[in-house]
XYZ file of C-alpha atoms in Angstrom:
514
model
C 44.043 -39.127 -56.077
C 43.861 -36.220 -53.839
C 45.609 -38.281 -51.056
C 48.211 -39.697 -52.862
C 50.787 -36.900 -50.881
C 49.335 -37.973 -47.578
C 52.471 -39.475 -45.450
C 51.939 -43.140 -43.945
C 52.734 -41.843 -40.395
C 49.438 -40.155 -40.167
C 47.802 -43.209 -40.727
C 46.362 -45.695 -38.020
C 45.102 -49.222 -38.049
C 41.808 -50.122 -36.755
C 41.923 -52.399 -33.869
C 39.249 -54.812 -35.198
C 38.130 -56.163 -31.940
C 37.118 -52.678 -30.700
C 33.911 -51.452 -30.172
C 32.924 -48.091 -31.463
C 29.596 -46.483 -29.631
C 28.435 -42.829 -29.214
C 29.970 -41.084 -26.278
C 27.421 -41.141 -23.219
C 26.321 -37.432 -22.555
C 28.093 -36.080 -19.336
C 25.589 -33.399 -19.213
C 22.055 -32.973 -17.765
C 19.267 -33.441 -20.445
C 17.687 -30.093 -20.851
C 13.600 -30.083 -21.173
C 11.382 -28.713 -22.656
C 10.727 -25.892 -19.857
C 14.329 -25.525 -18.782
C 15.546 -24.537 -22.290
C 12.994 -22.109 -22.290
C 13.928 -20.633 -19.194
C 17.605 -20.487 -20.285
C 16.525 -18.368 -23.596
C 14.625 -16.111 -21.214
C 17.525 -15.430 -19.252
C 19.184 -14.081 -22.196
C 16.870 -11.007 -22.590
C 18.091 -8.614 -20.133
C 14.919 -6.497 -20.368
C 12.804 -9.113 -19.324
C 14.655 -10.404 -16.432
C 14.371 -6.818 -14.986
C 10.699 -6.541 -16.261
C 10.174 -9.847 -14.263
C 11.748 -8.607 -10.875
C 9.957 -5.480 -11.107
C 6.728 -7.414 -11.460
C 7.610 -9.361 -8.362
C 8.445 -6.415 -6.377
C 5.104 -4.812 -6.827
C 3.342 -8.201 -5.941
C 5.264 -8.389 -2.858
C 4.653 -4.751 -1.894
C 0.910 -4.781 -2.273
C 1.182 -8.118 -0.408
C 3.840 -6.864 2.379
C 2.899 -3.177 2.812
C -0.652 -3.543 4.508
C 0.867 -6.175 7.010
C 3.503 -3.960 8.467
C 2.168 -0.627 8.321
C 0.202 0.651 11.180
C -2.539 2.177 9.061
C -5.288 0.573 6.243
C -7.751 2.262 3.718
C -10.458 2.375 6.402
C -8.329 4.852 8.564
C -8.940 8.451 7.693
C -7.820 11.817 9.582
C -9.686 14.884 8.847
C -6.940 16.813 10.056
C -3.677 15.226 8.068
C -5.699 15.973 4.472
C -3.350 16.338 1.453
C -0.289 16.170 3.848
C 2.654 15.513 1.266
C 5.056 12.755 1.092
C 7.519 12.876 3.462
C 11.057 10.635 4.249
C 13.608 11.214 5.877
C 16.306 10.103 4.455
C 15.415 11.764 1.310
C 14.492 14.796 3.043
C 17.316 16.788 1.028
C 15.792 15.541 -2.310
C 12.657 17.393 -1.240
C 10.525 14.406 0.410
C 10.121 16.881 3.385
C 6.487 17.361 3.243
C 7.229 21.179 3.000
C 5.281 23.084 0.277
C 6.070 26.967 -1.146
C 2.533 28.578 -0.799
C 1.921 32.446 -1.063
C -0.045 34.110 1.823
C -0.751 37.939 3.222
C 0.522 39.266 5.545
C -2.256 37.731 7.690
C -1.760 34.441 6.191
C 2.240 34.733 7.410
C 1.081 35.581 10.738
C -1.009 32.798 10.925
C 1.303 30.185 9.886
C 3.921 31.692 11.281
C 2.352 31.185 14.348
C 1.369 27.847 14.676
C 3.871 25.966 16.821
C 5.943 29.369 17.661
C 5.083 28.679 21.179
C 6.893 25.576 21.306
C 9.985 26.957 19.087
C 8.381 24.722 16.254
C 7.005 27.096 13.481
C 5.065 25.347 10.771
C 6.938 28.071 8.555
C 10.234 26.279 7.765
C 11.295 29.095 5.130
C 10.739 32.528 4.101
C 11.635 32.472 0.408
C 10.722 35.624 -0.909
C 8.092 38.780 0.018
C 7.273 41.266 -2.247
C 3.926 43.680 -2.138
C 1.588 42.617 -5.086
C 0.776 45.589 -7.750
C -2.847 44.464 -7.869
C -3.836 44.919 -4.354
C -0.649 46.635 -2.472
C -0.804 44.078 0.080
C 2.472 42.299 1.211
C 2.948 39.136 0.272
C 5.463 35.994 0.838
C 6.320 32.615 -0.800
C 6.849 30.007 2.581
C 8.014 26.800 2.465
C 5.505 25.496 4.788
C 5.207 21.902 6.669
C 2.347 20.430 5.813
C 2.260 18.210 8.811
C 3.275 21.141 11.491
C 0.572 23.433 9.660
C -2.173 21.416 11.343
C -0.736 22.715 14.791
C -3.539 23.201 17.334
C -7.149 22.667 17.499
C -10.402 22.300 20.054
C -11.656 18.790 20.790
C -14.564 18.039 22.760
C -13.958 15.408 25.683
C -16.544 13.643 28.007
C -15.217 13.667 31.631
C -13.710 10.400 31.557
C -12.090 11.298 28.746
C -10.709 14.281 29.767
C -9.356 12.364 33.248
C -8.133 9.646 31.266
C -6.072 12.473 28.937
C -4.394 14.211 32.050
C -3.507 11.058 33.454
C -1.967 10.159 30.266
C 0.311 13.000 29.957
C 1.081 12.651 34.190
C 2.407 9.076 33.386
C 4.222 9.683 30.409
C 5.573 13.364 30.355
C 4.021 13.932 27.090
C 2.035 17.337 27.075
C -1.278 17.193 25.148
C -3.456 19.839 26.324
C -2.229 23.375 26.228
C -3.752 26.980 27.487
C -6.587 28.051 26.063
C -5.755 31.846 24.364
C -7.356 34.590 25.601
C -8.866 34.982 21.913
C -11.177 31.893 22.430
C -13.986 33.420 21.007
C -15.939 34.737 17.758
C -14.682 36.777 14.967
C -16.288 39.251 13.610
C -18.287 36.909 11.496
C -19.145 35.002 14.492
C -17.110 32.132 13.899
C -14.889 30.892 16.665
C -11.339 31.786 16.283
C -8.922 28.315 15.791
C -6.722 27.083 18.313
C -3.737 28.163 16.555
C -4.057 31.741 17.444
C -2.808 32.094 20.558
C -1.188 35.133 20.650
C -2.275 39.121 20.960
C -4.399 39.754 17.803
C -4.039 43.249 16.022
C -7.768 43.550 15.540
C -10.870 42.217 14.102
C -11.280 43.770 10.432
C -12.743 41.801 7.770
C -9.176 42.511 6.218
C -7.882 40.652 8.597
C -10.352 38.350 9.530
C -9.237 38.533 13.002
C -5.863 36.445 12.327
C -3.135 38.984 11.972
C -0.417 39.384 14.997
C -0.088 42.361 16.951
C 3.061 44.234 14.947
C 5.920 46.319 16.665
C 7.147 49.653 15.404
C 9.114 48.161 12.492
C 6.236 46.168 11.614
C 7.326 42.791 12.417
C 4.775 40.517 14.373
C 4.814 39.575 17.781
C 3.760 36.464 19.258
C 3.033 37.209 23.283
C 1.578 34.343 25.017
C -1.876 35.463 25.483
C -3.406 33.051 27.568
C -6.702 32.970 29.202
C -6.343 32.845 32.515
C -8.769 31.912 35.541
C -9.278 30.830 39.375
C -9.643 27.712 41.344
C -13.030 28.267 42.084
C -14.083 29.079 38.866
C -16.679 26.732 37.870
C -16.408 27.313 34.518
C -12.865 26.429 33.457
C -10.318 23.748 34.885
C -7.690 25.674 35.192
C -3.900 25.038 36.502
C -1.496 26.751 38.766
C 1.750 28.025 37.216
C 4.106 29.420 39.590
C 4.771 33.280 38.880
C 8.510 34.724 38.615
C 9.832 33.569 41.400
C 9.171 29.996 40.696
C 7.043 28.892 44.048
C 3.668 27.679 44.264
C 0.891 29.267 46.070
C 2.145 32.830 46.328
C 1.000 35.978 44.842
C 2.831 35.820 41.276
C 1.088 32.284 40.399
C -1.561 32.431 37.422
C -4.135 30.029 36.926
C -4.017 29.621 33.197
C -7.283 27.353 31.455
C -6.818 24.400 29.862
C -10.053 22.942 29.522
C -13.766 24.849 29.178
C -17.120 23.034 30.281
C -19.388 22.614 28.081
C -22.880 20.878 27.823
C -21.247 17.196 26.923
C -17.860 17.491 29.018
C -15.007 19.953 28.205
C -13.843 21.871 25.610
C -9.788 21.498 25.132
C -7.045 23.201 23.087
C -4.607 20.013 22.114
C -1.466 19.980 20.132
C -2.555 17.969 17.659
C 0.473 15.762 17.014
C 0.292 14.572 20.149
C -3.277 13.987 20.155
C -3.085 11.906 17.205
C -0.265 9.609 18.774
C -2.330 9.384 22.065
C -5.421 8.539 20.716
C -4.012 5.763 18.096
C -0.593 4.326 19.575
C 1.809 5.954 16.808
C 2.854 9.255 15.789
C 1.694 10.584 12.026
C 3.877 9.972 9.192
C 2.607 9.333 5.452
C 5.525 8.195 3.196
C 3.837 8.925 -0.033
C 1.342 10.995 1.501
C -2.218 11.529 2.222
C -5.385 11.791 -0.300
C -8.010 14.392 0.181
C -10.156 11.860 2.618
C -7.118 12.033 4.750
C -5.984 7.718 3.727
C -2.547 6.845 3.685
C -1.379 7.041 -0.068
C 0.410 4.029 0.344
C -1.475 1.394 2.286
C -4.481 2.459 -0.175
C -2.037 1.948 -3.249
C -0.885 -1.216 -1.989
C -4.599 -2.666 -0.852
C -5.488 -0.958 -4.902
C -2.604 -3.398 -6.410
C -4.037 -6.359 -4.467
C -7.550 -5.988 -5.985
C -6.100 -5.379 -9.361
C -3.538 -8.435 -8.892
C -6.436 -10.337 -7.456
C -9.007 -9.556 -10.179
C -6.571 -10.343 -13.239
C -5.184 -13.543 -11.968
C -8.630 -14.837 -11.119
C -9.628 -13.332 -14.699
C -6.488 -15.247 -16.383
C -7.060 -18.804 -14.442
C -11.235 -18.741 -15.193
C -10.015 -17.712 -18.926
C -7.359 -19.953 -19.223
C -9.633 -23.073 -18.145
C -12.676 -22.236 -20.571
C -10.016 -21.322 -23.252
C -8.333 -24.584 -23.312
C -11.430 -26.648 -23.145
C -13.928 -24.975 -26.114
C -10.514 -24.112 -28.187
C -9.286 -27.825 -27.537
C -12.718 -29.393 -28.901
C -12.862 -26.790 -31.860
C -9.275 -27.690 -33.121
C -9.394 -31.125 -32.571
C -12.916 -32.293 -33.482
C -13.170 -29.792 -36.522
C -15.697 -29.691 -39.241
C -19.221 -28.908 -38.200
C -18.057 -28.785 -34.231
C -15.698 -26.098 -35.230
C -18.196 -24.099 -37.105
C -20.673 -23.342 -34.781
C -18.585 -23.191 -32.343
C -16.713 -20.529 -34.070
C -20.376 -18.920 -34.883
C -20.852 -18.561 -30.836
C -17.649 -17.301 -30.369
C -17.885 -14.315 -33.305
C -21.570 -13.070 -31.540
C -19.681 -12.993 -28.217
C -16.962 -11.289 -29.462
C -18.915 -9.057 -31.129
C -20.511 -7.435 -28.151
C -18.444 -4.456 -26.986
C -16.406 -4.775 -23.469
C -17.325 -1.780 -22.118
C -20.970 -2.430 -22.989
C -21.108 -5.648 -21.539
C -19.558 -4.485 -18.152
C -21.801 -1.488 -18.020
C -24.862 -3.935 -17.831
C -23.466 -6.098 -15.471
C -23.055 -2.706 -13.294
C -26.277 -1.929 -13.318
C -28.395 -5.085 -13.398
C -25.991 -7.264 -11.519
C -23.811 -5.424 -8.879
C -26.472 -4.850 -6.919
C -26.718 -8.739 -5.985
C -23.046 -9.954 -6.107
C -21.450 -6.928 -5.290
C -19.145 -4.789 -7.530
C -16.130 -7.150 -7.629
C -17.919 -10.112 -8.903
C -20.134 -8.485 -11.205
C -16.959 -6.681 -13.042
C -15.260 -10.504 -12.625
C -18.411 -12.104 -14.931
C -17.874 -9.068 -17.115
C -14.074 -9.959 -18.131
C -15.585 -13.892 -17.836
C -17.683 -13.376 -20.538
C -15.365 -12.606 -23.518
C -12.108 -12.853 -22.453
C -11.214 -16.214 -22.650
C -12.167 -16.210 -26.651
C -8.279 -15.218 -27.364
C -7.074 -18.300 -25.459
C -9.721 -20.582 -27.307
C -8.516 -18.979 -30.801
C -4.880 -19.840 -30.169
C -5.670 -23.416 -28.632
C -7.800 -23.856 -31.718
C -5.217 -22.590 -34.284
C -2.123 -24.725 -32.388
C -4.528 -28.007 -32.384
C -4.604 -27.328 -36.516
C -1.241 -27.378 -36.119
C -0.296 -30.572 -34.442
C -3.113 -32.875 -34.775
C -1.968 -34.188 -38.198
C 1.436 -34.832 -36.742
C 3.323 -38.259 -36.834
C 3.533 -39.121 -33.548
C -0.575 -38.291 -33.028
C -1.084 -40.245 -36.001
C 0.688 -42.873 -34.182
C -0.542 -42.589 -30.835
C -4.224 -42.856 -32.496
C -2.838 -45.899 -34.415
C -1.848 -47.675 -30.945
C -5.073 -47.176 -29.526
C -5.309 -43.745 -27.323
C -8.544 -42.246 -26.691
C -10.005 -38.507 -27.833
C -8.820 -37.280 -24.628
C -5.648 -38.736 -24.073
C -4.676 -37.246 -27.937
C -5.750 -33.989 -26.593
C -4.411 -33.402 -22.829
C -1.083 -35.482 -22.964
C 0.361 -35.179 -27.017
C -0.912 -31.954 -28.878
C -1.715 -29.593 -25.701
C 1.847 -29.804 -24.204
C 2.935 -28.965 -27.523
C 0.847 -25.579 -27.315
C 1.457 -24.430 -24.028
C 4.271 -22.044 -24.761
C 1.683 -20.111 -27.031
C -0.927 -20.396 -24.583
C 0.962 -19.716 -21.007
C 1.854 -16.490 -23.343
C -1.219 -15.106 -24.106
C -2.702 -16.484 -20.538
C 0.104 -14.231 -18.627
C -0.488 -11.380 -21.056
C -3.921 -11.229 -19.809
C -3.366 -9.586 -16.616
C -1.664 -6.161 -17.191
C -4.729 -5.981 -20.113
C -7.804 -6.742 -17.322
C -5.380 -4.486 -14.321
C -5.481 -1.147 -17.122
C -9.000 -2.106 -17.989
C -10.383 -2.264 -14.399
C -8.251 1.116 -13.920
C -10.117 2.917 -17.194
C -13.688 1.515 -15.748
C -13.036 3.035 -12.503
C -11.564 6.277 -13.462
C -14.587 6.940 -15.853
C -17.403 6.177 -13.139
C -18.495 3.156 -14.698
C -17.894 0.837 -12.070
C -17.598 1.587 -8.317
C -14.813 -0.189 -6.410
C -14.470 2.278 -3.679
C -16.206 1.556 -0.189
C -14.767 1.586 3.462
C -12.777 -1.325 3.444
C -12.059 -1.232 -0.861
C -9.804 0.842 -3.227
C -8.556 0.172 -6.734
C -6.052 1.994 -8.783
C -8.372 3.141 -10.899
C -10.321 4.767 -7.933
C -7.452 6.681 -6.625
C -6.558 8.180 -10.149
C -10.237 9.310 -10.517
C -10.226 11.265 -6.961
C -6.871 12.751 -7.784
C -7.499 13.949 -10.752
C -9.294 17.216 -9.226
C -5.913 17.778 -7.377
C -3.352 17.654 -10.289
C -2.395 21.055 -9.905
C -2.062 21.271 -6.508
C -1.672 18.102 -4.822
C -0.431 15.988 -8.191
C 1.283 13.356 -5.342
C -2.065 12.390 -4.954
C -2.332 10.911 -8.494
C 1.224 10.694 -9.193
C 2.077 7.614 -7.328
C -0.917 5.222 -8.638
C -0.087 6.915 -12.207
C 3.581 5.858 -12.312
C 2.767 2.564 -10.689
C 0.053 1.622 -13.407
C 2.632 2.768 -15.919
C 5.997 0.664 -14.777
C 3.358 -2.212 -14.355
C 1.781 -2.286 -18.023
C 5.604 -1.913 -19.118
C 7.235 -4.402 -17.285
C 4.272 -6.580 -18.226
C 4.512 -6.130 -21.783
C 8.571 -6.656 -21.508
C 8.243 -9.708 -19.856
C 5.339 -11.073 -22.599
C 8.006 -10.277 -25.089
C 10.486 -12.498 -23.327
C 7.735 -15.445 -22.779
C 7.536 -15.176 -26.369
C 10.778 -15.436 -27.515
C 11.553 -17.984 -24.558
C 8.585 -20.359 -26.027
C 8.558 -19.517 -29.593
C 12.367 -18.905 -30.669
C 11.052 -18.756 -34.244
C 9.279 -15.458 -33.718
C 12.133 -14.216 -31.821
C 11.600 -10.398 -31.873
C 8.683 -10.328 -33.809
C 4.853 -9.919 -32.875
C 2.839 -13.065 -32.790
C-alpha cells in the first residue's frame, strides 16, 4: 500500500459527534449584472472609451447652459474668427493667422487699432517683393478678432442718446471721430471706418487704402479727423481742448463723431466695444466662429444633443419592437416564425438611404425634418435586435428549467419576459447600445450629402456643420476640424466600449466578433 510509510502522528480521529457542513460564504453573492460589470472593469480601453462617452454627453448637455451665446446668435462682423484661449495662447490658440498682403493690404491692417496702440498686426514675419508683379509683399500674423477694428453703424436718435449716455456712465468709449476720408473711392464706394489716417491717394492700385509714406518709405498714421463746429447742423460734433489743455479757447477743435442722416446718425464705433454694449459680454469664440458668424462650440454642442437625442430615441423605439416581434418569432416558431421572417427579409431588403430619401420628400414637409428622419431609422432598424432575440429564444427555450417552469404551470408570457429574456439581455443590451454611434454617423452622412436638412434658426447637427465647412478646408479647416474629430473620438470610443459590453456579457466570445 502506498501509505504503508505514512507515520501515525499525522493521523487524527474523527470526533463522531461532530457535525460537518459547508462553510457559510463570508462574501457578497455576486449577480448576474455585477459580475459583468467587474469583467468590464478589466478592459482598460473600455473604461476610458466609457468616460469619454460621458464627457461628450455632458458637454453637449452643459455647454449651451453656461455659455452666453446659442446657434441662433450670429455676428456678421466676427465671421471665420479662429479659435482662441488663453491659456493656450503659446500653443497657437491665439486667434492670430499668417496672411500675405501688399503693401496696401499692410497699411490697411496695420492700421486698424494703431490709434489706440492696438494694431490688428501682431507680427511682421517676413516681406519680400514678388517676381511676378514687383510689388512688396509681407506674411503678418494677424488677429482675427482685432482685424474687424472699426466700422459705421446707423443709429436712430434714441439710440444714439442712449449710446453716449452709456459710455458717460461707464467710461467705456464707443464712438470715435469720424476720418476726414469719410467718403467715396474712386469706385464710388465709401471708404471703411478703419482708415482713419492721411491716405496717399486714390489709384485703382491702391484702391484708396494705402498710408501716406515718409521719405524712407515707411507709412504714417496721422490722425486725420474730420473736424466741424457747434452750429453745424450737419454733424454732432465734440469739443477737444487744443494744446494747452483748456476748454473754450482758440486751440479747441470740434472733431465729428456722429453724421445725420435721413433715419438718425451715422457713427464710426470701435467695434469691440459695440459688440459688448449692445449684448452684455465682450466677444470671445473658444473654438471659433463658422462662416454665418455662430459660435463653433455652442453649435457643436446643440449638434451632439440632436445626434445624442435622435440615436437614443432610435435605440429605445428599436429596442421595444425588437424584443417583442423577435420574442414571438423565437418562441412560437414554426409557421409564426416563417412569415414573420418573410416580413422582416422585404423590409430589410429596402435600402436605408432610399427609404430616408422618401420620407424627406413626402413626409418632412408634415412632421418636420427630425421626425421624418426618426420613422426612417424606425422602419428597419430594429430588425437586428429582433434577429438576435429570435436566435437567443432558439437557444434557451428548450432549456431545463423552461421545460420545468412550463411543467409547473407558467403561462406563454411569463416563459418569455421572466426565464428566457433575462437570459438574452447581455446579447441584446449589446447590440441595443451599439445602435447609437451607427444612427449618430448615419444622420452625419445624410446631412453632409444634402439629403436631409437639419439646419434652421434654432437647429444644427454634426453632419450640418461638416457640410458648410467643407468649402473652408483650406482656409478656415477649424471650421470642420472640431465636428470632424468629435464624430471620430465618438464612433471610436463607441465601438471600444461595444467591445467591452461584449466581452463583459458574453465571456465566451471574449475578443472575438459576435
Amino acid at each position: 500500500m502506498a501509505y504503508d510509510n505514512i507515520p501515525k502522528e499525522k493521523f487524527r480521529p474523527v470526533n463522531r459527534g461532530e457535525r460537518i457542513s459547508d462553510k457559510k460564504f463570508e462574501t457578497k453573492a455576486v449577480g448576474y449584472f455585477g459580475d459583468a460589470m467587474n469583467r468590464f472593469k478589466k478592459n482598460k480601453s473600455s473604461v476610458v472609451a466609457a468616460f469619454i462617452i460621458l464627457f461628450l454627453m455632458v458637454f453637449a448637455l452643459v455647454t449651451p447652459l453656461l455659455s452666453p451665446y446659442d446657434v441662433t446668435f450670429r455676428d456678421g462682423y466676427y465671421k471665420m474668427v479662429l479659435p482662441k484661449f488663453e491659456p493656450l495662447a503659446w500653443m497657437g490658440w491665439d486667434g492670430c493667422k499668417v496672411q500675405t498682403e501688399t503693401q496696401a493690404g499692410y497699411d490697411y491692417l496695420s492700421g486698424i487699432g494703431y490709434e489706440l496702440n492696438d494694431s490688428a498686426v501682431a507680427e511682421v514675419r517676413n516681406s519680400f517683393v514678388d517676381t511676378n508683379d514687383g510689388m512688396k509683399h509681407y506674411d503678418l500674423y494677424v488677429d482675427s478678432y482685432k482685424k474687424v477694428g472699426f466700422t459705421y453703424v446707423d443709429l436712430s436718435k434714441e439710440e444714439y442718446e442712449a449710446l453716449k449716455a452709456y459710455q458717460n456712465e461707464t467710461g467705456i468709449q464707443v464712438a470715435y471721430p469720424i476720418p476726414d476720408n469719410y467718403k467715396t473711392n474712386f469706385i464710388g464706394a465709401l471708404r471703411g471706418a478703419n482708415l482713419w489716417y492721411v491716405l496717399e491717394d486714390d489709384s485703382p492700385t491702391t484702391n484708396g487704402m494705402s498710408a501716406f509714406h515718409d521719405e524712407e518709405g515707411n507709412p504714417v498714421y496721422v490722425n486725420n479727423y474730420k473736424t466741424g463746429s457747434e452750429n453745424y447742423g450737419k454733424y454732432d460734433s465734440i469739443r477737444i481742448p487744443g494744446d494747452d489743455g483748456t476748454a473754450g479757447e482758440d486751440g479747441d477743435e470740434w472733431y465729428v463723431y456722429a453724421i445725420k442722416n435721413q433715419t438718425g446718425y451715422r457713427v464710426r464705433v470701435l467695434y469691440s466695444a459695440y459688440y459688448q454694449y449692445k449684448n452684455g459680454f465682450a466677444p470671445s469664440y473658444l473654438l471659433g466662429t463658422n462662416q454665418h458668424g455662430q459660435d463653433i462650440l455652442v453649435c457643436l454642442a446643440k449638434g451632439a444633443q440632436l445626434s445624442f437625442l435622435l440615436a437614443i430615441a432610435v435605440s429605445v423605439i428599436n429596442f421595444c419592437i425588437g424584443i417583442c416581434y423577435g420574442s414571438i418569432e423565437g418562441y412560437y416558431g414554426g409557421a409564426v416564425d416563417l412569415i414573420m421572417e418573410r416580413i422582416s427579409d422585404v423590409l430589410a431588403s429596402v435600402p436605408f438611404i432610399v427609404v430616408a430619401t422618401l420620407f424627406q420628400l413626402h413626409l418632412a414637409e408634415k412632421v418636420g425634418p427630425v421626425l421624418s428622419l426618426l420613422f426612417a431609422f424606425v422602419l428597419t432598424n430594429w430588425i437586428g435586435i429582433a434577429s438576435r432575440v429570435r436566435t437567443q429564444f432558439y437557444r434557451f427555450k428548450h432549456s431545463e428549467y423552461v421545460l420545468a417552469s412550463r411543467t409547473l404551470g407558467a403561462s406563454d408570457a411569463r416563459l418569455i419576459f421572466r426565464h428566457i429574456l433575462p437570459n438574452s439581455l447581455g446579447t441584446i443590451i449589446t447590440g441595443t447600445i451599439l445602435i447609437i454611434p451607427g444612427v449618430i454617423y448615419s444622420e452625419s452622412m445624410l446631412t453632409y450629402l444634402g439629403i436631409v436638412n437639419l439646419e434652421t434658426t434654432g437647429l444644427t447637427s454634426i453632419g450640418t456643420m461638416l457640410a458648410n465647412g467643407r468649402a473652408y478646408l483650406a482656409t478656415y479647416p477649424h471650421i470642420i476640424a472640431f465636428p470632424a474629430v468629435f464624430i471620430a473620438l465618438l464612433e471610436i470610443s463607441f465601438n471600444l466600449f461595444g467591445n467591452g459590453l461584449r466581452d463583459a456579457f458574453n465571456p465566451s466570445l471574449r475578443g472575438a466578433d459576435e
